[in-house]
Amino acid sequence: MAHNTPQDLDFTDIPTTTLADVLGRAQVMDVSIRPLWEPVPRVAGPAFTVRCPPGDNLMLHAAIYRAAPGSVIVVESGDLDYALAGGNVCAVAQRRGVAAFVADGLIRDLAEVRDAGFPVFARGVIPIPGTKKAAEPLNTDIRCAGVTVGPGDIVVADEEGVVVVPAARAPETLTAARAKLAKEAAETLDDWEKTHRTRIDQALRDQGFDPDGTL
């Protein structure tokens, strides 16, 4: 019997908020990693990982020719002084089928990237490019915006943020996320409010407050 690999699983209909509820804070990237243009489509795909030392972007530029179509290129950098990529690099990545960049760093040529509709989630923009001198291994475990990302982990990014689904947990995570969405879809606002108020009132009682009185 054939089994789906993580790359075969489609997470594009799963909001990052749902995944965050299922996986917890440890798999959610730092708030500073944001979509650089809006409205951005949700993207989901296997991670192709890159490490770039501060001031250098060689390996990201190499990665666009090596990442498989549908991949999300994820970059460890932390550089706030030089751009990791510009308009042409993003355009070539897009043409080669890369789904998005998620970069712990900066890019440039934002207008070109926005006009092309290529999703980039990063810390911001700066007009000066980095150098191309530092060779690093591609597709190894990296640390991006507070989250460890391995090759093939599923990266889901939308306007709410970026969540990394470990490859080994991808099937169970997708099942749990779809069950959560189905439950929420079947629940009316009245049902939600009733359950929510009961939970909040109990939490108040647990802290010694009278939920029916004045706090």
PDB file of C-alpha atoms in Angstrom:
ATOM      1  CA  MET A   1       0.000   0.000   0.000  1.00  0.00           C
ATOM      2  CA  ALA A   2       1.399   3.382  -1.028  1.00  0.00           C
ATOM      3  CA  HIS A   3       1.886   6.064   1.620  1.00  0.00           C
ATOM      4  CA  ASN A   4       1.955   9.794   1.070  1.00  0.00           C
ATOM      5  CA  THR A   5       5.261  11.541   1.674  1.00  0.00           C
ATOM      6  CA  PRO A   6       5.160  14.979   3.350  1.00  0.00           C
ATOM      7  CA  GLN A   7       5.700  16.573  -0.059  1.00  0.00           C
ATOM      8  CA  ASP A   8       2.507  14.906  -1.328  1.00  0.00           C
ATOM      9  CA  LEU A   9       0.360  16.463   1.416  1.00  0.00           C
ATOM     10  CA  ASP A  10      -1.484  19.659   0.516  1.00  0.00           C
ATOM     11  CA  PHE A  11      -1.457  22.263   3.272  1.00  0.00           C
ATOM     12  CA  THR A  12      -2.562  25.211   1.137  1.00  0.00           C
ATOM     13  CA  ASP A  13      -6.081  25.165   2.584  1.00  0.00           C
ATOM     14  CA  ILE A  14      -4.834  25.201   6.183  1.00  0.00           C
ATOM     15  CA  PRO A  15      -4.443  28.642   7.821  1.00  0.00           C
ATOM     16  CA  THR A  16      -1.327  29.255   9.847  1.00  0.00           C
ATOM     17  CA  THR A  17      -3.552  30.055  12.832  1.00  0.00           C
ATOM     18  CA  THR A  18      -4.918  26.509  12.785  1.00  0.00           C
ATOM     19  CA  LEU A  19      -1.450  25.021  12.442  1.00  0.00           C
ATOM     20  CA  ALA A  20      -0.207  27.174  15.309  1.00  0.00           C
ATOM     21  CA  ASP A  21      -3.033  25.831  17.487  1.00  0.00           C
ATOM     22  CA  VAL A  22      -2.108  22.260  16.573  1.00  0.00           C
ATOM     23  CA  LEU A  23       1.689  22.560  16.766  1.00  0.00           C
ATOM     24  CA  GLY A  24       2.306  25.256  19.382  1.00  0.00           C
ATOM     25  CA  ARG A  25       4.577  28.285  19.611  1.00  0.00           C
ATOM     26  CA  ALA A  26       7.849  26.456  18.926  1.00  0.00           C
ATOM     27  CA  GLN A  27       6.959  25.940  15.241  1.00  0.00           C
ATOM     28  CA  VAL A  28       5.907  29.551  14.560  1.00  0.00           C
ATOM     29  CA  MET A  29       8.507  31.967  13.208  1.00  0.00           C
ATOM     30  CA  ASP A  30       9.256  35.277  14.856  1.00  0.00           C
ATOM     31  CA  VAL A  31       6.754  38.081  14.258  1.00  0.00           C
ATOM     32  CA  SER A  32       9.350  40.101  12.339  1.00  0.00           C
ATOM     33  CA  ILE A  33       9.069  37.689   9.381  1.00  0.00           C
ATOM     34  CA  ARG A  34       6.206  39.241   7.443  1.00  0.00           C
ATOM     35  CA  PRO A  35       4.872  39.230   3.866  1.00  0.00           C
ATOM     36  CA  LEU A  36       6.591  42.062   2.027  1.00  0.00           C
ATOM     37  CA  TRP A  37       3.517  42.830  -0.075  1.00  0.00           C
ATOM     38  CA  GLU A  38      -0.195  42.316   0.434  1.00  0.00           C
ATOM     39  CA  PRO A  39      -2.607  40.746  -0.104  1.00  0.00           C
ATOM     40  CA  VAL A  40      -0.305  37.751  -0.288  1.00  0.00           C
ATOM     41  CA  PRO A  41      -1.619  34.281  -1.160  1.00  0.00           C
ATOM     42  CA  ARG A  42      -1.087  31.466   1.308  1.00  0.00           C
ATOM     43  CA  VAL A  43       1.845  29.319   0.238  1.00  0.00           C
ATOM     44  CA  ALA A  44       2.758  25.825   1.382  1.00  0.00           C
ATOM     45  CA  GLY A  45       5.540  23.545   0.264  1.00  0.00           C
ATOM     46  CA  PRO A  46       8.581  21.531   1.292  1.00  0.00           C
ATOM     47  CA  ALA A  47      11.501  23.534   2.606  1.00  0.00           C
ATOM     48  CA  PHE A  48      14.685  23.883   0.598  1.00  0.00           C
ATOM     49  CA  THR A  49      17.065  25.236   3.208  1.00  0.00           C
ATOM     50  CA  VAL A  50      19.873  27.748   2.789  1.00  0.00           C
ATOM     51  CA  ARG A  51      22.397  29.316   5.168  1.00  0.00           C
ATOM     52  CA  CYS A  52      23.899  32.692   4.275  1.00  0.00           C
ATOM     53  CA  PRO A  53      26.475  34.360   6.529  1.00  0.00           C
ATOM     54  CA  PRO A  54      25.843  38.056   7.257  1.00  0.00           C
ATOM     55  CA  GLY A  55      26.746  40.203   4.275  1.00  0.00           C
ATOM     56  CA  ASP A  56      26.737  37.357   1.756  1.00  0.00           C
ATOM     57  CA  ASN A  57      23.992  35.915  -0.473  1.00  0.00           C
ATOM     58  CA  LEU A  58      25.839  33.394  -2.664  1.00  0.00           C
ATOM     59  CA  MET A  59      23.979  30.322  -1.471  1.00  0.00           C
ATOM     60  CA  LEU A  60      20.493  31.767  -1.941  1.00  0.00           C
ATOM     61  CA  HIS A  61      21.456  32.682  -5.488  1.00  0.00           C
ATOM     62  CA  ALA A  62      22.712  29.115  -5.967  1.00  0.00           C
ATOM     63  CA  ALA A  63      19.557  27.649  -4.424  1.00  0.00           C
ATOM     64  CA  ILE A  64      17.180  29.036  -7.036  1.00  0.00           C
ATOM     65  CA  TYR A  65      18.736  26.680  -9.608  1.00  0.00           C
ATOM     66  CA  ARG A  66      18.622  23.658  -7.302  1.00  0.00           C
ATOM     67  CA  ALA A  67      15.292  23.836  -5.492  1.00  0.00           C
ATOM     68  CA  ALA A  68      12.554  21.641  -6.938  1.00  0.00           C
ATOM     69  CA  PRO A  69       9.351  23.245  -8.263  1.00  0.00           C
ATOM     70  CA  GLY A  70       6.903  23.836  -5.440  1.00  0.00           C
ATOM     71  CA  SER A  71       9.650  24.318  -2.856  1.00  0.00           C
ATOM     72  CA  VAL A  72       9.728  27.136  -0.338  1.00  0.00           C
ATOM     73  CA  ILE A  73      13.300  28.390  -0.078  1.00  0.00           C
ATOM     74  CA  VAL A  74      14.024  29.132   3.580  1.00  0.00           C
ATOM     75  CA  VAL A  75      17.084  31.205   4.470  1.00  0.00           C
ATOM     76  CA  GLU A  76      19.012  31.489   7.723  1.00  0.00           C
ATOM     77  CA  SER A  77      20.811  34.821   7.768  1.00  0.00           C
ATOM     78  CA  GLY A  78      19.782  37.428  10.339  1.00  0.00           C
ATOM     79  CA  ASP A  79      21.490  40.086   8.218  1.00  0.00           C
ATOM     80  CA  LEU A  80      19.958  43.556   8.503  1.00  0.00           C
ATOM     81  CA  ASP A  81      22.642  45.392   6.494  1.00  0.00           C
ATOM     82  CA  TYR A  82      22.562  43.755   3.045  1.00  0.00           C
ATOM     83  CA  ALA A  83      19.935  42.301   0.706  1.00  0.00           C
ATOM     84  CA  LEU A  84      19.833  38.565   0.143  1.00  0.00           C
ATOM     85  CA  ALA A  85      18.079  38.842  -3.222  1.00  0.00           C
ATOM     86  CA  GLY A  86      16.602  41.295  -5.682  1.00  0.00           C
ATOM     87  CA  GLY A  87      14.041  41.411  -8.446  1.00  0.00           C
ATOM     88  CA  ASN A  88      15.837  39.216 -10.968  1.00  0.00           C
ATOM     89  CA  VAL A  89      16.643  36.463  -8.457  1.00  0.00           C
ATOM     90  CA  CYS A  90      13.004  36.393  -7.369  1.00  0.00           C
ATOM     91  CA  ALA A  91      11.853  36.397 -10.998  1.00  0.00           C
ATOM     92  CA  VAL A  92      14.083  33.449 -11.916  1.00  0.00           C
ATOM     93  CA  ALA A  93      12.991  31.539  -8.808  1.00  0.00           C
ATOM     94  CA  GLN A  94       9.361  32.164  -9.726  1.00  0.00           C
ATOM     95  CA  ARG A  95       9.936  31.094 -13.326  1.00  0.00           C
ATOM     96  CA  ARG A  96      11.558  27.882 -12.110  1.00  0.00           C
ATOM     97  CA  GLY A  97       8.538  27.059  -9.958  1.00  0.00           C
ATOM     98  CA  VAL A  98       9.756  28.048  -6.494  1.00  0.00           C
ATOM     99  CA  ALA A  99       6.675  28.781  -4.386  1.00  0.00           C
ATOM    100  CA  ALA A 100       8.129  31.506  -2.150  1.00  0.00           C
ATOM    101  CA  PHE A 101      11.101  32.804  -0.199  1.00  0.00           C
ATOM    102  CA  VAL A 102      11.065  32.826   3.593  1.00  0.00           C
ATOM    103  CA  ALA A 103      14.153  34.714   4.706  1.00  0.00           C
ATOM    104  CA  ASP A 104      15.522  35.774   8.057  1.00  0.00           C
ATOM    105  CA  GLY A 105      16.893  38.873   6.411  1.00  0.00           C
ATOM    106  CA  LEU A 106      16.195  41.492   3.745  1.00  0.00           C
ATOM    107  CA  ILE A 107      15.642  41.761   0.007  1.00  0.00           C
ATOM    108  CA  ARG A 108      15.579  44.652  -2.460  1.00  0.00           C
ATOM    109  CA  ASP A 109      13.636  45.635  -5.621  1.00  0.00           C
ATOM    110  CA  LEU A 110      10.359  45.220  -3.756  1.00  0.00           C
ATOM    111  CA  ALA A 111       8.294  46.903  -6.489  1.00  0.00           C
ATOM    112  CA  GLU A 112       9.475  44.331  -9.041  1.00  0.00           C
ATOM    113  CA  VAL A 113       8.769  41.450  -6.678  1.00  0.00           C
ATOM    114  CA  ARG A 114       5.317  42.798  -5.849  1.00  0.00           C
ATOM    115  CA  ASP A 115       4.449  43.397  -9.500  1.00  0.00           C
ATOM    116  CA  ALA A 116       5.483  39.828 -10.341  1.00  0.00           C
ATOM    117  CA  GLY A 117       3.344  38.450  -7.515  1.00  0.00           C
ATOM    118  CA  PHE A 118       6.187  36.411  -6.031  1.00  0.00           C
ATOM    119  CA  PRO A 119       5.575  35.766  -2.327  1.00  0.00           C
ATOM    120  CA  VAL A 120       8.437  36.831  -0.072  1.00  0.00           C
ATOM    121  CA  PHE A 121       8.276  36.628   3.710  1.00  0.00           C
ATOM    122  CA  ALA A 122      11.217  38.435   5.284  1.00  0.00           C
ATOM    123  CA  ARG A 123      12.283  41.136   7.722  1.00  0.00           C
ATOM    124  CA  GLY A 124      12.180  43.997   5.234  1.00  0.00           C
ATOM    125  CA  VAL A 125      14.026  45.701   2.412  1.00  0.00           C
ATOM    126  CA  ILE A 126      17.307  47.499   1.892  1.00  0.00           C
ATOM    127  CA  PRO A 127      18.786  48.748  -1.414  1.00  0.00           C
ATOM    128  CA  ILE A 128      22.354  47.436  -1.095  1.00  0.00           C
ATOM    129  CA  PRO A 129      23.171  43.831  -2.122  1.00  0.00           C
ATOM    130  CA  GLY A 130      25.399  41.383  -0.312  1.00  0.00           C
ATOM    131  CA  THR A 131      28.558  39.790  -1.665  1.00  0.00           C
ATOM    132  CA  LYS A 132      28.924  36.308  -3.188  1.00  0.00           C
ATOM    133  CA  LYS A 133      31.956  34.739  -1.524  1.00  0.00           C
ATOM    134  CA  ALA A 134      30.759  32.334   1.184  1.00  0.00           C
ATOM    135  CA  ALA A 135      29.921  28.773   0.152  1.00  0.00           C
ATOM    136  CA  GLU A 136      27.789  26.813   2.626  1.00  0.00           C
ATOM    137  CA  PRO A 137      26.083  23.402   2.356  1.00  0.00           C
ATOM    138  CA  LEU A 138      22.564  23.461   0.945  1.00  0.00           C
ATOM    139  CA  ASN A 139      19.582  21.536   2.310  1.00  0.00           C
ATOM    140  CA  THR A 140      20.839  21.023   5.858  1.00  0.00           C
ATOM    141  CA  ASP A 141      19.084  21.863   9.122  1.00  0.00           C
ATOM    142  CA  ILE A 142      18.989  25.603   9.696  1.00  0.00           C
ATOM    143  CA  ARG A 143      17.549  28.028  12.228  1.00  0.00           C
ATOM    144  CA  CYS A 144      15.245  30.645  10.702  1.00  0.00           C
ATOM    145  CA  ALA A 145      13.540  33.280  12.846  1.00  0.00           C
ATOM    146  CA  GLY A 146      13.596  31.097  15.940  1.00  0.00           C
ATOM    147  CA  VAL A 147      12.474  27.824  14.336  1.00  0.00           C
ATOM    148  CA  THR A 148      14.613  24.859  13.320  1.00  0.00           C
ATOM    149  CA  VAL A 149      13.853  23.965   9.692  1.00  0.00           C
ATOM    150  CA  GLY A 150      14.989  20.772   8.025  1.00  0.00           C
ATOM    151  CA  PRO A 151      14.965  19.867   4.341  1.00  0.00           C
ATOM    152  CA  GLY A 152      11.485  18.680   3.382  1.00  0.00           C
ATOM    153  CA  ASP A 153       9.705  20.160   6.389  1.00  0.00           C
ATOM    154  CA  ILE A 154       6.436  21.734   5.260  1.00  0.00           C
ATOM    155  CA  VAL A 155       6.457  25.521   5.398  1.00  0.00           C
ATOM    156  CA  VAL A 156       3.098  27.292   5.437  1.00  0.00           C
ATOM    157  CA  ALA A 157       3.039  31.079   5.193  1.00  0.00           C
ATOM    158  CA  ASP A 158       0.235  33.603   4.918  1.00  0.00           C
ATOM    159  CA  GLU A 159      -0.673  37.066   6.183  1.00  0.00           C
ATOM    160  CA  GLU A 160      -0.748  35.751   9.776  1.00  0.00           C
ATOM    161  CA  GLY A 161       2.824  34.463   9.769  1.00  0.00           C
ATOM    162  CA  VAL A 162       4.975  31.424   9.007  1.00  0.00           C
ATOM    163  CA  VAL A 163       4.621  27.943  10.534  1.00  0.00           C
ATOM    164  CA  VAL A 164       6.976  25.005  10.021  1.00  0.00           C
ATOM    165  CA  VAL A 165       5.494  21.495  10.085  1.00  0.00           C
ATOM    166  CA  PRO A 166       8.205  18.883  10.786  1.00  0.00           C
ATOM    167  CA  ALA A 167       8.216  16.332   7.978  1.00  0.00           C
ATOM    168  CA  ALA A 168       7.824  13.424  10.391  1.00  0.00           C
ATOM    169  CA  ARG A 169       4.671  14.995  11.839  1.00  0.00           C
ATOM    170  CA  ALA A 170       3.139  16.206   8.588  1.00  0.00           C
ATOM    171  CA  PRO A 171       0.444  13.509   8.096  1.00  0.00           C
ATOM    172  CA  GLU A 172      -0.846  13.658  11.669  1.00  0.00           C
ATOM    173  CA  THR A 173      -0.692  17.459  11.681  1.00  0.00           C
ATOM    174  CA  LEU A 174      -2.718  17.716   8.494  1.00  0.00           C
ATOM    175  CA  THR A 175      -5.325  15.300   9.849  1.00  0.00           C
ATOM    176  CA  ALA A 176      -5.615  17.214  13.130  1.00  0.00           C
ATOM    177  CA  ALA A 177      -5.793  20.572  11.371  1.00  0.00           C
ATOM    178  CA  ARG A 178      -8.545  19.442   8.990  1.00  0.00           C
ATOM    179  CA  ALA A 179     -10.525  17.979  11.902  1.00  0.00           C
ATOM    180  CA  LYS A 180     -10.218  21.256  13.780  1.00  0.00           C
ATOM    181  CA  LEU A 181     -11.382  23.261  10.757  1.00  0.00           C
ATOM    182  CA  ALA A 182     -14.344  20.919  10.214  1.00  0.00           C
ATOM    183  CA  LYS A 183     -15.382  21.245  13.850  1.00  0.00           C
ATOM    184  CA  GLU A 184     -15.152  25.033  13.688  1.00  0.00           C
ATOM    185  CA  ALA A 185     -17.160  25.141  10.449  1.00  0.00           C
ATOM    186  CA  ALA A 186     -19.967  23.126  12.068  1.00  0.00           C
ATOM    187  CA  GLU A 187     -20.131  25.413  15.104  1.00  0.00           C
ATOM    188  CA  THR A 188     -22.393  28.479  15.066  1.00  0.00           C
ATOM    189  CA  LEU A 189     -21.318  31.724  16.678  1.00  0.00           C
ATOM    190  CA  ASP A 190     -24.010  31.190  19.332  1.00  0.00           C
ATOM    191  CA  ASP A 191     -22.510  27.765  20.118  1.00  0.00           C
ATOM    192  CA  TRP A 192     -19.030  29.241  20.274  1.00  0.00           C
ATOM    193  CA  GLU A 193     -20.115  32.096  22.506  1.00  0.00           C
ATOM    194  CA  LYS A 194     -21.853  29.727  24.959  1.00  0.00           C
ATOM    195  CA  THR A 195     -18.809  27.457  25.219  1.00  0.00           C
ATOM    196  CA  HIS A 196     -16.445  30.401  25.394  1.00  0.00           C
ATOM    197  CA  ARG A 197     -18.356  32.177  28.149  1.00  0.00           C
ATOM    198  CA  THR A 198     -18.538  28.993  30.227  1.00  0.00           C
ATOM    199  CA  ARG A 199     -14.784  28.549  29.914  1.00  0.00           C
ATOM    200  CA  ILE A 200     -14.030  32.183  30.736  1.00  0.00           C
ATOM    201  CA  ASP A 201     -16.365  32.214  33.744  1.00  0.00           C
ATOM    202  CA  GLN A 202     -14.729  29.062  35.072  1.00  0.00           C
ATOM    203  CA  ALA A 203     -11.294  30.592  34.629  1.00  0.00           C
ATOM    204  CA  LEU A 204     -12.459  33.627  36.623  1.00  0.00           C
ATOM    205  CA  ARG A 205     -13.788  31.404  39.411  1.00  0.00           C
ATOM    206  CA  ASP A 206     -10.477  29.549  39.491  1.00  0.00           C
ATOM    207  CA  GLN A 207      -8.785  32.895  40.161  1.00  0.00           C
ATOM    208  CA  GLY A 208     -11.193  33.798  42.942  1.00  0.00           C
ATOM    209  CA  PHE A 209     -13.376  36.213  40.961  1.00  0.00           C
ATOM    210  CA  ASP A 210     -17.159  36.173  40.853  1.00  0.00           C
ATOM    211  CA  PRO A 211     -18.010  36.037  37.115  1.00  0.00           C
ATOM    212  CA  ASP A 212     -21.442  37.491  37.837  1.00  0.00           C
ATOM    213  CA  GLY A 213     -20.103  40.381  39.875  1.00  0.00           C
ATOM    214  CA  THR A 214     -17.936  43.411  39.240  1.00  0.00           C
ATOM    215  CA  LEU A 215     -14.234  42.717  38.812  1.00  0.00           C
TER     216      LEU A 215
END
